[in-house]
Each structure stands twice: as C-alpha cells, then as structure tokens.
PDB file of C-alpha atoms and ligand atoms in Angstrom:
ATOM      1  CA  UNK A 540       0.000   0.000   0.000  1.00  0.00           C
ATOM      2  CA  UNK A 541       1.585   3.352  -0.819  1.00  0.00           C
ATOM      3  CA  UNK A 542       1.645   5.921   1.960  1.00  0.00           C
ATOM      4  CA  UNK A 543      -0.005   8.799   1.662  1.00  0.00           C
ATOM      5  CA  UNK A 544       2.194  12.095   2.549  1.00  0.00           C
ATOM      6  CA  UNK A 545      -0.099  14.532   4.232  1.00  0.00           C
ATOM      7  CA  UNK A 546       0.710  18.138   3.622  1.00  0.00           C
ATOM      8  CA  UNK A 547       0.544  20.703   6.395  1.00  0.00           C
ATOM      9  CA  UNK A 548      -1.690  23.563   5.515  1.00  0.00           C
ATOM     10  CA  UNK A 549       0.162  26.887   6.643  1.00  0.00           C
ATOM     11  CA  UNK A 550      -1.521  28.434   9.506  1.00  0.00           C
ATOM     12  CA  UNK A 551      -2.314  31.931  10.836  1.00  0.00           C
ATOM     13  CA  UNK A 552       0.680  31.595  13.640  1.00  0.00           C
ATOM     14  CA  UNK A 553       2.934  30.937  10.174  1.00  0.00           C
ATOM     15  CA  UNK A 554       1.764  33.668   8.670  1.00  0.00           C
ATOM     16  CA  UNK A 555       2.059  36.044  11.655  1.00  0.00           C
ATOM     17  CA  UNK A 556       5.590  34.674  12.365  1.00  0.00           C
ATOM     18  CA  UNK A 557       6.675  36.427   9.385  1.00  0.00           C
ATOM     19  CA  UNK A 558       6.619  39.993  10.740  1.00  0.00           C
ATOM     20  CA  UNK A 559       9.994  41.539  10.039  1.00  0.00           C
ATOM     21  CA  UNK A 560      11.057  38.402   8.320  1.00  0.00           C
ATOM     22  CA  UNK A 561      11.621  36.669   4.495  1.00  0.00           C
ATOM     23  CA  UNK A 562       8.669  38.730   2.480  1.00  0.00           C
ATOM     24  CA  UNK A 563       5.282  36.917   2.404  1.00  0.00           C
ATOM     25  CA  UNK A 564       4.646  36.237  -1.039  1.00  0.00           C
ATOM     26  CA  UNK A 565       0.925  36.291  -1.474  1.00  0.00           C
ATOM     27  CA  UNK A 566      -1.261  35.807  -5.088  1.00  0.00           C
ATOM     28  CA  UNK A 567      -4.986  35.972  -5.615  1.00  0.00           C
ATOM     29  CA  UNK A 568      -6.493  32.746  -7.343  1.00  0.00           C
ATOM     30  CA  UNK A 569     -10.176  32.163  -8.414  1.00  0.00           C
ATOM     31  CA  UNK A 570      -9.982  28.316  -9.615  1.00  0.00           C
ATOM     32  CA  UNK A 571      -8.079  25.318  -9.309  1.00  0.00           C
ATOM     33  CA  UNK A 572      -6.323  24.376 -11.369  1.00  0.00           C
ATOM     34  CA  UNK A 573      -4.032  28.420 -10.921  1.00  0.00           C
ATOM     35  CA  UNK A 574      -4.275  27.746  -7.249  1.00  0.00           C
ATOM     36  CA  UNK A 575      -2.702  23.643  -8.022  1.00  0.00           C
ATOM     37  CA  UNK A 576      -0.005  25.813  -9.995  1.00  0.00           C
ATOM     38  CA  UNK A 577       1.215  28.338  -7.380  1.00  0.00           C
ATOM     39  CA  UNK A 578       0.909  26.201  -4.291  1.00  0.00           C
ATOM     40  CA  UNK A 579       4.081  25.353  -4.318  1.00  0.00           C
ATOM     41  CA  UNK A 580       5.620  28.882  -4.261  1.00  0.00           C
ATOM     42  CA  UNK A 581       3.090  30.764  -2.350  1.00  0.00           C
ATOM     43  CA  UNK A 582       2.714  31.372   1.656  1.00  0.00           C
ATOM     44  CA  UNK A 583      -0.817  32.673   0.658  1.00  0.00           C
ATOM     45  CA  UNK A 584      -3.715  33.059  -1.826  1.00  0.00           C
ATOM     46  CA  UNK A 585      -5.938  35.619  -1.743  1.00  0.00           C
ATOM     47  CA  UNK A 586      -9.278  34.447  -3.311  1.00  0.00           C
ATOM     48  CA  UNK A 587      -9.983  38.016  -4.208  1.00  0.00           C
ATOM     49  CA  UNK A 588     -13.138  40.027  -4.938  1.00  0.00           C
ATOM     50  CA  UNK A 589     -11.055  41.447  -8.296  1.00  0.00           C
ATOM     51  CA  UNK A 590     -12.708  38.468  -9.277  1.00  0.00           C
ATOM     52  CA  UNK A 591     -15.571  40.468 -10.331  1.00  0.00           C
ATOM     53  CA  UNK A 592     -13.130  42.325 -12.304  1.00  0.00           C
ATOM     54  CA  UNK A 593     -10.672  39.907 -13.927  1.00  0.00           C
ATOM     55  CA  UNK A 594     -13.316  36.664 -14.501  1.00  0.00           C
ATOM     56  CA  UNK A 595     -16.122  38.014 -14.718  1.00  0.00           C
ATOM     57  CA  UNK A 596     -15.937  41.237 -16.471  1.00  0.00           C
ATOM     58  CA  UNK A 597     -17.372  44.111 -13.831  1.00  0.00           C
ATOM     59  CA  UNK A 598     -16.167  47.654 -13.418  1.00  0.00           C
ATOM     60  CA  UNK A 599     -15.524  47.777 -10.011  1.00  0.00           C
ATOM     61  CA  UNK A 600     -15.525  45.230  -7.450  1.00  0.00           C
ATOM     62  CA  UNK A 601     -18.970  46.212  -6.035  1.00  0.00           C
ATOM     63  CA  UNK A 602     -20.851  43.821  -7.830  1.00  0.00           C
ATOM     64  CA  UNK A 603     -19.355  41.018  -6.389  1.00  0.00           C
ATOM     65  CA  UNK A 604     -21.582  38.090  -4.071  1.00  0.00           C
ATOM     66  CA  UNK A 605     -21.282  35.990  -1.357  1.00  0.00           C
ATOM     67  CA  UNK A 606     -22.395  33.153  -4.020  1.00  0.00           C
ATOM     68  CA  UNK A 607     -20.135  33.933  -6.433  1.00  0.00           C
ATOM     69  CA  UNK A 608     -16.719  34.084  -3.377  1.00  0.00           C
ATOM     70  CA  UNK A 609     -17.829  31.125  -2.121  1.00  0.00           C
ATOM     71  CA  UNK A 610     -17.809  29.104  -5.227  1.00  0.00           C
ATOM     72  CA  UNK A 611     -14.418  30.479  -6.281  1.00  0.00           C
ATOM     73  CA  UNK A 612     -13.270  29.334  -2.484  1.00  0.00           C
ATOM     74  CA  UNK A 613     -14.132  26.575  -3.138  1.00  0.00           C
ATOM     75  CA  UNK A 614     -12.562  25.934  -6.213  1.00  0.00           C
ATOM     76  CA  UNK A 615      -9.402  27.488  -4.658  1.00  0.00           C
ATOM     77  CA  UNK A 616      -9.629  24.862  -1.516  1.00  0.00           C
ATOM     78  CA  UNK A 617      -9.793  22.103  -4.156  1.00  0.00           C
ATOM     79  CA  UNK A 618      -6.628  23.172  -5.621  1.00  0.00           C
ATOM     80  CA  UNK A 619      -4.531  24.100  -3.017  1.00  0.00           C
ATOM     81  CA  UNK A 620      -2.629  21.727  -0.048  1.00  0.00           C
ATOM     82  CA  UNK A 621      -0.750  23.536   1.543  1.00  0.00           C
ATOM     83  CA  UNK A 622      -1.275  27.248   0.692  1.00  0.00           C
ATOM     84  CA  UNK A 623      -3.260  29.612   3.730  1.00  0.00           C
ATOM     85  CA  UNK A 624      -6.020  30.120   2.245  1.00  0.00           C
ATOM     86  CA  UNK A 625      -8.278  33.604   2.617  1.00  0.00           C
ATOM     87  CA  UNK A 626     -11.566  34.596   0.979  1.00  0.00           C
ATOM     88  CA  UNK A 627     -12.736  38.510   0.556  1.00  0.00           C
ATOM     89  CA  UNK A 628     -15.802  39.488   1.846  1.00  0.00           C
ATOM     90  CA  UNK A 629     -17.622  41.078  -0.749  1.00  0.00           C
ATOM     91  CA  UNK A 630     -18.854  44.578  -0.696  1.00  0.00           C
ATOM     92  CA  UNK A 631     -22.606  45.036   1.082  1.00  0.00           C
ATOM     93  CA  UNK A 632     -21.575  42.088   3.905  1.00  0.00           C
ATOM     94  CA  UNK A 633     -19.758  43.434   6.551  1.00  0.00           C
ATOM     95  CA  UNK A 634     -20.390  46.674   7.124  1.00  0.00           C
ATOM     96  CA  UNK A 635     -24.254  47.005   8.396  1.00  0.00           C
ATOM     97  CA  UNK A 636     -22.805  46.058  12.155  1.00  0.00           C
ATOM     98  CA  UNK A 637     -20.627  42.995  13.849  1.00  0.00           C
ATOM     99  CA  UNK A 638     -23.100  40.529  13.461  1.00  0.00           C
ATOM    100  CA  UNK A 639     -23.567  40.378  10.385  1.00  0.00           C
ATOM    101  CA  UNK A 640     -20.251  40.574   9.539  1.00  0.00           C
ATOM    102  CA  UNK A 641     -19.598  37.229  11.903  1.00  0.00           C
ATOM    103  CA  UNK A 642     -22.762  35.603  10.366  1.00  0.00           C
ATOM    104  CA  UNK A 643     -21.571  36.095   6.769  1.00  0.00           C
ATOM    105  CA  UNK A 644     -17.768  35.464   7.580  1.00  0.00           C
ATOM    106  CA  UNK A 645     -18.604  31.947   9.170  1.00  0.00           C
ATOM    107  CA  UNK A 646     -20.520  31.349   6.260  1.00  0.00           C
ATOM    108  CA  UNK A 647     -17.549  32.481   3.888  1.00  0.00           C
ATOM    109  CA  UNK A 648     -15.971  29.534   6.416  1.00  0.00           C
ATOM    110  CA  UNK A 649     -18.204  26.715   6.688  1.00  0.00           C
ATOM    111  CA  UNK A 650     -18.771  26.403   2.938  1.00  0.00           C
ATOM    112  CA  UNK A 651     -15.471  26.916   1.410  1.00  0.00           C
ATOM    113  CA  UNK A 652     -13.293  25.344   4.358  1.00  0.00           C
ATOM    114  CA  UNK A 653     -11.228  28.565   3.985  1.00  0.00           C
ATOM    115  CA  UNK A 654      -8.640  29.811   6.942  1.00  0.00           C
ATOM    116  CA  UNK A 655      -9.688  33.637   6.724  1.00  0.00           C
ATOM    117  CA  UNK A 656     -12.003  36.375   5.360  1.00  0.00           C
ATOM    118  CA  UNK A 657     -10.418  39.765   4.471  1.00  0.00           C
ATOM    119  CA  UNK A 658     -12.386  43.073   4.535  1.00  0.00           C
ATOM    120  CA  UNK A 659     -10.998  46.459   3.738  1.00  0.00           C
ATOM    121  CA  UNK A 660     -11.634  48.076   6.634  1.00  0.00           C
ATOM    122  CA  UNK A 661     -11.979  51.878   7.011  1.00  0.00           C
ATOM    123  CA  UNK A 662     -11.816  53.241  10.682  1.00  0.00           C
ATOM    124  CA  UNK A 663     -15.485  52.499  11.218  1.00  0.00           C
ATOM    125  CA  UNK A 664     -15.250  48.471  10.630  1.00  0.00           C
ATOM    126  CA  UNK A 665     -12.238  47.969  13.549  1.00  0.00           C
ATOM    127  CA  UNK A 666     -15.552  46.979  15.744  1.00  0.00           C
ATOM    128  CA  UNK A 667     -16.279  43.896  13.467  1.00  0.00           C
ATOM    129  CA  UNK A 668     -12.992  42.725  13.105  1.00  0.00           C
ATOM    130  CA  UNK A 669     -12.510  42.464  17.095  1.00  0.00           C
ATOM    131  CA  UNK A 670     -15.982  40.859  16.761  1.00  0.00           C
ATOM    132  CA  UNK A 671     -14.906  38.332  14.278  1.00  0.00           C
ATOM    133  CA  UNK A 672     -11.356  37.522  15.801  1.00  0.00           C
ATOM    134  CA  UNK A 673     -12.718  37.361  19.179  1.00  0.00           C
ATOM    135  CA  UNK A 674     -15.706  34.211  18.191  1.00  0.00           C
ATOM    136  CA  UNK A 675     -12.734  32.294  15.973  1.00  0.00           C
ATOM    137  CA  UNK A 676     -12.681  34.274  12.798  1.00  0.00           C
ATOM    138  CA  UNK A 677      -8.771  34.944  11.403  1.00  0.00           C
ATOM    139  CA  UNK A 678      -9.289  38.825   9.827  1.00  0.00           C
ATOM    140  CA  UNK A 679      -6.924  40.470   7.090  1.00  0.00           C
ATOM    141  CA  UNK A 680      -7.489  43.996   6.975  1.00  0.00           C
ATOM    142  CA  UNK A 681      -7.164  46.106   3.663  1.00  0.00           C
ATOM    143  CA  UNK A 682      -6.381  49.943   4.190  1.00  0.00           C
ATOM    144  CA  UNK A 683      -5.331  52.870   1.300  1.00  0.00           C
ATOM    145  CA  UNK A 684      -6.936  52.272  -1.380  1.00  0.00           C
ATOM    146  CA  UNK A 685      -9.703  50.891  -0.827  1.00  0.00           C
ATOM    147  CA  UNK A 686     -11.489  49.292  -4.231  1.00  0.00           C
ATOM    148  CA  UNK A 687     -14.863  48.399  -2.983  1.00  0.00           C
ATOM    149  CA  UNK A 688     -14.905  52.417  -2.236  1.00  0.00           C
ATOM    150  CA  UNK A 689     -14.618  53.528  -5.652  1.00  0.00           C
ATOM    151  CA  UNK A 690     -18.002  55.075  -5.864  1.00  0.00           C
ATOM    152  CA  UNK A 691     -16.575  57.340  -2.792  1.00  0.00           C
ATOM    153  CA  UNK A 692     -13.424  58.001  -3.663  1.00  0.00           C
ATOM    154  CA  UNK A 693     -14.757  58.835  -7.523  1.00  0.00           C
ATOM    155  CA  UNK A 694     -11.848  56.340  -9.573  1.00  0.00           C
ATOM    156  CA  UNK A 695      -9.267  54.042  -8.188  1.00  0.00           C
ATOM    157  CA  UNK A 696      -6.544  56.219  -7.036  1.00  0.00           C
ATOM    158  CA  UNK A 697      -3.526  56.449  -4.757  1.00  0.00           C
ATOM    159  CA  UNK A 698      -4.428  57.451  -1.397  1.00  0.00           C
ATOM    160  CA  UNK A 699      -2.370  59.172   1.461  1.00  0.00           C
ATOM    161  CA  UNK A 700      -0.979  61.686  -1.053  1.00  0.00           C
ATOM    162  CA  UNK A 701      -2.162  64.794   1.189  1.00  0.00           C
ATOM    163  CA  UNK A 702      -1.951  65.126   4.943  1.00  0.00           C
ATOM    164  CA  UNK A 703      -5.455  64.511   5.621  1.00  0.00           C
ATOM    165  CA  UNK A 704      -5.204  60.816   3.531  1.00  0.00           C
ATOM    166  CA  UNK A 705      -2.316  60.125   5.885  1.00  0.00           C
ATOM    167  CA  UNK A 706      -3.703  60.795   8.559  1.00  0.00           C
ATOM    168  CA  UNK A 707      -7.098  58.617   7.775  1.00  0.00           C
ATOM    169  CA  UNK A 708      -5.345  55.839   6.290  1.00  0.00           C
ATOM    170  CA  UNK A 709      -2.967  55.854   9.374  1.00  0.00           C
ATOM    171  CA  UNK A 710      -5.657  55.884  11.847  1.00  0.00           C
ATOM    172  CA  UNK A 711      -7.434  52.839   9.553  1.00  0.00           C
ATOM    173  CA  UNK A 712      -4.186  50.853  10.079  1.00  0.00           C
ATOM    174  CA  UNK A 713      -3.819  51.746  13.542  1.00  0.00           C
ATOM    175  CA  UNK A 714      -7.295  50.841  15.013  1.00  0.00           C
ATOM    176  CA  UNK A 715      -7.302  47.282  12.587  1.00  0.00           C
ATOM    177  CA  UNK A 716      -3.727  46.333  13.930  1.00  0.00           C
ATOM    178  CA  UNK A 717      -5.644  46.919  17.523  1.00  0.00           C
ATOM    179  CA  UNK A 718      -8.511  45.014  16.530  1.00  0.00           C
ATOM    180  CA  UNK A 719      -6.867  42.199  16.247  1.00  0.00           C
ATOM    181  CA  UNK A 720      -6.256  41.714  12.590  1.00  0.00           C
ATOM    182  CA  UNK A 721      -3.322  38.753  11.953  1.00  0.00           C
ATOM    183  CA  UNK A 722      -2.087  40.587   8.629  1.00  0.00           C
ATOM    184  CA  UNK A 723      -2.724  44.102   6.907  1.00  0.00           C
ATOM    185  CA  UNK A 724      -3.246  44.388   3.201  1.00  0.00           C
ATOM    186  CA  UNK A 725      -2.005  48.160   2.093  1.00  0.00           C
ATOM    187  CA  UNK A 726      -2.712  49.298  -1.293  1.00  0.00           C
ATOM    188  CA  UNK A 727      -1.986  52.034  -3.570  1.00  0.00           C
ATOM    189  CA  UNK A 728      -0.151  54.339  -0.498  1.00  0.00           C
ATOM    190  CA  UNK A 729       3.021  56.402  -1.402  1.00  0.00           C
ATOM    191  CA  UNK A 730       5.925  54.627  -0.032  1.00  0.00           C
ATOM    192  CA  UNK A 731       7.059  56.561   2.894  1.00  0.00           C
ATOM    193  CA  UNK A 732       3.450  55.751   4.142  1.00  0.00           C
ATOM    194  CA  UNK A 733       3.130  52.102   3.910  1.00  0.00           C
ATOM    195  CA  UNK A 734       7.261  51.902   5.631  1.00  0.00           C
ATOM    196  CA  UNK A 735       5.620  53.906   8.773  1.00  0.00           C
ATOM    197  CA  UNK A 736       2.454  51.875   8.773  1.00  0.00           C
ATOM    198  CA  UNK A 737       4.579  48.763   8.425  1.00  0.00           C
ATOM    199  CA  UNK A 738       6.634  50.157  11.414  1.00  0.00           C
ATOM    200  CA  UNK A 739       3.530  51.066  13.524  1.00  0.00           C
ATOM    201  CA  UNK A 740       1.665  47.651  13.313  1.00  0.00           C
ATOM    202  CA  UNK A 741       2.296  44.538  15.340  1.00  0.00           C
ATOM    203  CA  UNK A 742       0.750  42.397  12.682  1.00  0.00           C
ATOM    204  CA  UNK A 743       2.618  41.776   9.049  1.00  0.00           C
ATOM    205  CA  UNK A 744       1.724  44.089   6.220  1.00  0.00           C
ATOM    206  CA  UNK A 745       1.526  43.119   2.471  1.00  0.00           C
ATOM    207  CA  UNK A 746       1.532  45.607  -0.262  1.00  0.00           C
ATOM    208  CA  UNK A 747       0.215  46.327  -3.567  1.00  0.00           C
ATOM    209  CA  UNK A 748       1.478  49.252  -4.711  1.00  0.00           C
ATOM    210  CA  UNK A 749       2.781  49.771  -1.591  1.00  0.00           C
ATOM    211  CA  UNK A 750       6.706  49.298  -0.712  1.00  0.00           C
ATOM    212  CA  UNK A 751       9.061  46.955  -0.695  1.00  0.00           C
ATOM    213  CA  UNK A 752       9.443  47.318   3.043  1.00  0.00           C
ATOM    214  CA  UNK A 753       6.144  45.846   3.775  1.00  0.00           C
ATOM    215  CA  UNK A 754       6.238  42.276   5.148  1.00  0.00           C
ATOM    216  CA  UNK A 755       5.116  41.081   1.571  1.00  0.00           C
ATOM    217  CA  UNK A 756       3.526  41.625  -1.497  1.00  0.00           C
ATOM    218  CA  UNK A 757       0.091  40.459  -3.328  1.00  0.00           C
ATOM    219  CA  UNK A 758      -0.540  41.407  -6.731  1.00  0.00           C
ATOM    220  CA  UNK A 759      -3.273  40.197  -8.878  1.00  0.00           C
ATOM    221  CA  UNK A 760      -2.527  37.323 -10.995  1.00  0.00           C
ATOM    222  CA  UNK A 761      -4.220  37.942 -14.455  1.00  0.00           C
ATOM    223  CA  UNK A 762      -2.568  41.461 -14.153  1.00  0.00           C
ATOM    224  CA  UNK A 763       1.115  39.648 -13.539  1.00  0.00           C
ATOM    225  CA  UNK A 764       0.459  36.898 -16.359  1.00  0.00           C
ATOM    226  CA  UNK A 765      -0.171  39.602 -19.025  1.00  0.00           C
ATOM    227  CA  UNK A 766      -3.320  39.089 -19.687  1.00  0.00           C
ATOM    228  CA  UNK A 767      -4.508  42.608 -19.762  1.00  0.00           C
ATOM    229  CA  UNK A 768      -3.088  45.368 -21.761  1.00  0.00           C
ATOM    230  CA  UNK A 769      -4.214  48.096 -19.334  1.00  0.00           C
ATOM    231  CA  UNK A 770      -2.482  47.344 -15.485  1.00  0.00           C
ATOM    232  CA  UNK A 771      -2.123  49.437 -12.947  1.00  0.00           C
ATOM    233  CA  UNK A 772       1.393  51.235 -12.512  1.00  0.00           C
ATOM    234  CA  UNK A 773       2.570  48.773  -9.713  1.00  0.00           C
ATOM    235  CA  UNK A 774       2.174  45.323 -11.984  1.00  0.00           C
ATOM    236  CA  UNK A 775       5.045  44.046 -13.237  1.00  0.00           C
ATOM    237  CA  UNK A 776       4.151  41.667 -16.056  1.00  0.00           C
ATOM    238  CA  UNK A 777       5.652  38.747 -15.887  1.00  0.00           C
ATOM    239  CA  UNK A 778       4.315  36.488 -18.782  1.00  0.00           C
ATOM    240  CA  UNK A 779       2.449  38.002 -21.956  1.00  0.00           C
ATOM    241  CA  UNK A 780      -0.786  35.360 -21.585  1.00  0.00           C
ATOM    242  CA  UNK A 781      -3.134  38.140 -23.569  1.00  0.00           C
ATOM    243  CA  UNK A 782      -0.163  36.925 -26.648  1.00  0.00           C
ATOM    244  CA  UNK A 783      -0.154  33.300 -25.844  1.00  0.00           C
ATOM    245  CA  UNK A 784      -3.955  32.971 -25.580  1.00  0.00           C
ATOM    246  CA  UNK A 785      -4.434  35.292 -28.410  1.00  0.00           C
ATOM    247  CA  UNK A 786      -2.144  33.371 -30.822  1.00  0.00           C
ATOM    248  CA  UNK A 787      -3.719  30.171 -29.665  1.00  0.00           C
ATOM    249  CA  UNK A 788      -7.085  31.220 -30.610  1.00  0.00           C
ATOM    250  CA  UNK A 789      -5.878  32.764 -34.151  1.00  0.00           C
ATOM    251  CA  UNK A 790      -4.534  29.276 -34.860  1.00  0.00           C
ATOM    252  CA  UNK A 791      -7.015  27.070 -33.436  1.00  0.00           C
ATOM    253  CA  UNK A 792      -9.218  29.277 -35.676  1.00  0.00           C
ATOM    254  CA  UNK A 793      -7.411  28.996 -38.930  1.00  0.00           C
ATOM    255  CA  UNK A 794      -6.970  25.372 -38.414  1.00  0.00           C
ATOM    256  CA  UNK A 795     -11.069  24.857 -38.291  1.00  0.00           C
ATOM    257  CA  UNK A 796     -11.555  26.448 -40.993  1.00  0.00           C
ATOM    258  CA  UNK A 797      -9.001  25.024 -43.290  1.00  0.00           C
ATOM    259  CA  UNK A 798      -9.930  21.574 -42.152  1.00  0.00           C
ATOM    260  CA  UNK A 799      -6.426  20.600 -40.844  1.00  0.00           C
ATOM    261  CA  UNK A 800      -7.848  20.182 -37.392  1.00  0.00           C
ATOM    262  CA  UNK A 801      -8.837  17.573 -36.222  1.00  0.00           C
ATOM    263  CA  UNK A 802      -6.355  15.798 -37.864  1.00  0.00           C
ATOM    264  CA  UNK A 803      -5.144  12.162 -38.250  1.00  0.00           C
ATOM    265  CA  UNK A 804      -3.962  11.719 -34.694  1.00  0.00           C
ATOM    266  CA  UNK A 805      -7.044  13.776 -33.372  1.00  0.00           C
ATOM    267  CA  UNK A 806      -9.414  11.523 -34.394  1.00  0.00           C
ATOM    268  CA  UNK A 807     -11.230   8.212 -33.552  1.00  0.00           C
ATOM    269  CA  UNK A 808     -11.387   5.298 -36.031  1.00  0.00           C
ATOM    270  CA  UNK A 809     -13.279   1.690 -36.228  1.00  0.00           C
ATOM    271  CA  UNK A 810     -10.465  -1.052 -34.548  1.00  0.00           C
ATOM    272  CA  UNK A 811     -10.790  -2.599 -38.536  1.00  0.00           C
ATOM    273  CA  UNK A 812      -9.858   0.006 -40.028  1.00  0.00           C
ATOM    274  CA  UNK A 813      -6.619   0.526 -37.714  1.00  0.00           C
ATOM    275  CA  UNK A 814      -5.366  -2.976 -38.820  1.00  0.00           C
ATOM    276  CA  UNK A 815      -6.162  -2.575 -42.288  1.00  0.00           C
ATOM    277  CA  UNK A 816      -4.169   0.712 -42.573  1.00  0.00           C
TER     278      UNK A 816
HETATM  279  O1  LIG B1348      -9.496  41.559  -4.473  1.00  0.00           O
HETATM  280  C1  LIG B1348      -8.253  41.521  -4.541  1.00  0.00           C
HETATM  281  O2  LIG B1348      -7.653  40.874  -5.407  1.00  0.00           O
HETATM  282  C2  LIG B1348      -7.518  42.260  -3.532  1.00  0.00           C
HETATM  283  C3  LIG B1348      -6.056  42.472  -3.802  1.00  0.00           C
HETATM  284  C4  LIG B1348      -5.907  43.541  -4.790  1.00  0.00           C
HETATM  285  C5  LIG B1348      -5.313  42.744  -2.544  1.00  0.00           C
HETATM  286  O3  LIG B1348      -8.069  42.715  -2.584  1.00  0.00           O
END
C-alpha cells in the first residue's frame, strides 16, 4: 500500500511569524487548477473580490456576491494543499454592524473550508474585526486604497498623497492592527506611508502598490500573467498570456476552418480500419 504524505496547511501563527522576516509572497487565485499551480511557491492566496473584475468582467468590485466568493473558495480549496487560504468578503456584507459581519464570515468559512475572510476596513469596521477575531474568525485587513470604495473616492486612485489621507489611512491601520487583525493588506499608499504603517503595526503588512518594506507583497494574478493590456502602474508583467492565448485562438481558428484540425492523430477510427491501414 503506498503511503499517503499529508501536507501541512500553513496556519495563521505561520503567517504572523513572518513579521519583520523573508517577504510573504501572497497571489490571488479564483480556480483550481491556478491555485494547483502556485501552491508550491506561495505562503498565501488571496481568493480576491477582483474576481468580479478579472473573470467576470465588472467595473468595479462592487458587484461582487457571497455566491459567487464562495464558489471560487471553493474551487481554490480544491486546488490548493498547503497554501493559507483567505476569501474577501464582498462589498454590502460586513459593514451594516458585527453581526452580520460574523454571520456572513462563518458562512464564507463553513462552505469553502477557507482559513480567513479579508475586509478592507476603514476606521469604522475595527468593531467587526474584534468581533470576528474574538468568536474564531482569522481577519486580514485592507487599508489605502480601498477598491470596494470607488463610488466614494470617484476612480481608483492612490491614497495618502495629502496630509489629511495620511492621517485617515494611518488611523485605519492603527485601530485594525488593535482590533486584532493577523495581517494588513495596504494598497496604492506612497511609499514613505506604507514603511511607517509597516513600522507602527504589530501584525505583518503586504503591499500592492505599496513598498518593498512591507512584510510582503500580493498582486493580482491575471494582471502579472499579461493578460490585460491596461495594469495598474505597480504590476510588473511577468508572462504576456493576452499573446499566448491570443495566438492560440488565431490558430485554433485557422486550423477549423481550413480543415487541418482535427487531424489524423485527433481523431477516432473503427479497430478494422486501424489494422487494415
Ligand atoms: O481583491 C483583490 O484581489 C484584492 C487584492 C488587490 C489585494 O483585494
């Protein structure tokens, strides 16, 4: 009988271990066959709510469900073995008052099998995250830029480029970090900013668009493979995937329609006919 080797899952005490220490690498992942791929190389995935965005072709993140995170948790679980595994709340689910936020985070939990819900959490939500954390919940907190605030902030832009931004998105990291949050997601800051927030919080920080001095760095996947041509200033593409998937489907097409696919190989024929040939 061959022996099975069971993978350890990292946990939140791994993850907060990491404060001051080798950078976090984090990725966001929607399915799972992506999150099979980068399990080996990740500490985290981010199952994020830019899946509205990136699969399924919203403008802003607002849109998004507790359906549709759940089934891409899911998906994400599937894949992964030993990744730690978090799942956004979506915008409209937390913010009402604690209890909800607890009742849809253990849902978020329960059906997906996930480790941890992230919300981005403006001053006013530090009250659910101690609410979550202290009945079992693990919370990520996102502060800067916050995308599910779009509609507020009137476009996705940098924040904490004036002294009043500072000072709000300073006060947002302070009051999460007290809460009780086990990591800090900081996007879209000016540098200097997310080095003193980094500084100021007990908990680990990971940027996006952030610094290099945070405690590690997400980025959105589709926007690292090169799949869009429009990303944000603080991708760096790694892959061209918009050119490999574009090719693919110029070929695919051409072959179709000249009738060299399917060809020989690509097809089934009677066992007869196989010995006769
Ligand atoms: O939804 C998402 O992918 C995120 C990252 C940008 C951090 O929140």
């Amino acid at each position: 009988m061959s022996k099975q080797v069971q993978v350890r899952r990292k946990t939140v005490r791994d993850i907060a271990a990491a404060k001051n220490g080798v950078p976090l690498v984090c990725l966001t992942a929607y399915d799972a066959p992506t999150a099979a791929l980068m399990d080996d190389h990740v500490d985290l995935i981010l199952v994020g709510d830019s899946v509205g965005m990136v699969v399924h072709g919203l403008q802003s993140t607002v849109g998004v469900t507790m359906e549709m995170m759940i089934m891409h948790g899911q998906a994400v679980m599937r894949g992964s073995q030993q990744a730690f595994i978090v799942v956004d709340m979506p915008f409209g689910s937390y913010e009402t008052n604690p209890d909800v936020a607890f009742l849809n985070a253990a849902r978020i939990m329960k059906e997906t099998g996930c480790q941890a819900v992230k919300i981005e959490s403006g001053a006013y939500a530090a009250e659910a995250v101690r609410h979550m954390v202290d009945r079992g919940i693990p919370v990520m907190a996102h502060v800067g830029l916050r995308p599910q605030a779009v509609n507020v902030a009137g476009g996705f832009r940098a924040m904490g480029r004036n002294d009043a931004e500072r000072e709000r998105v300073l006060d947002e990291a302070r009051k999460a970090d007290e809460a009780g949050c086990f990591a800090m997601v900081i996007e879209g800051v000016s540098e200097d900013l997310a080095i003193e927030i980094t500084k100021m919080v007990s908990c680990p920080t990971i940027g996006i668009g952030a610094s290099a001095q945070c405690d590690g760095q997400v980025i959105v996947t589709n926007d690292m493979l090169g799949q869009f041509d429009w990303v944000p200033k603080f991708v760096r593409k790694n892959a061209d995937l918009r050119g490999v998937m574009s090719q693919a489907f110029e070929k695919y097409a051409a072959e179709v329609r000249d009738r060299s696919f399917p060809g020989e190989k690509e097809v089934y024929r009677l066992q007869s006919d196989k010995k006769s040939s």
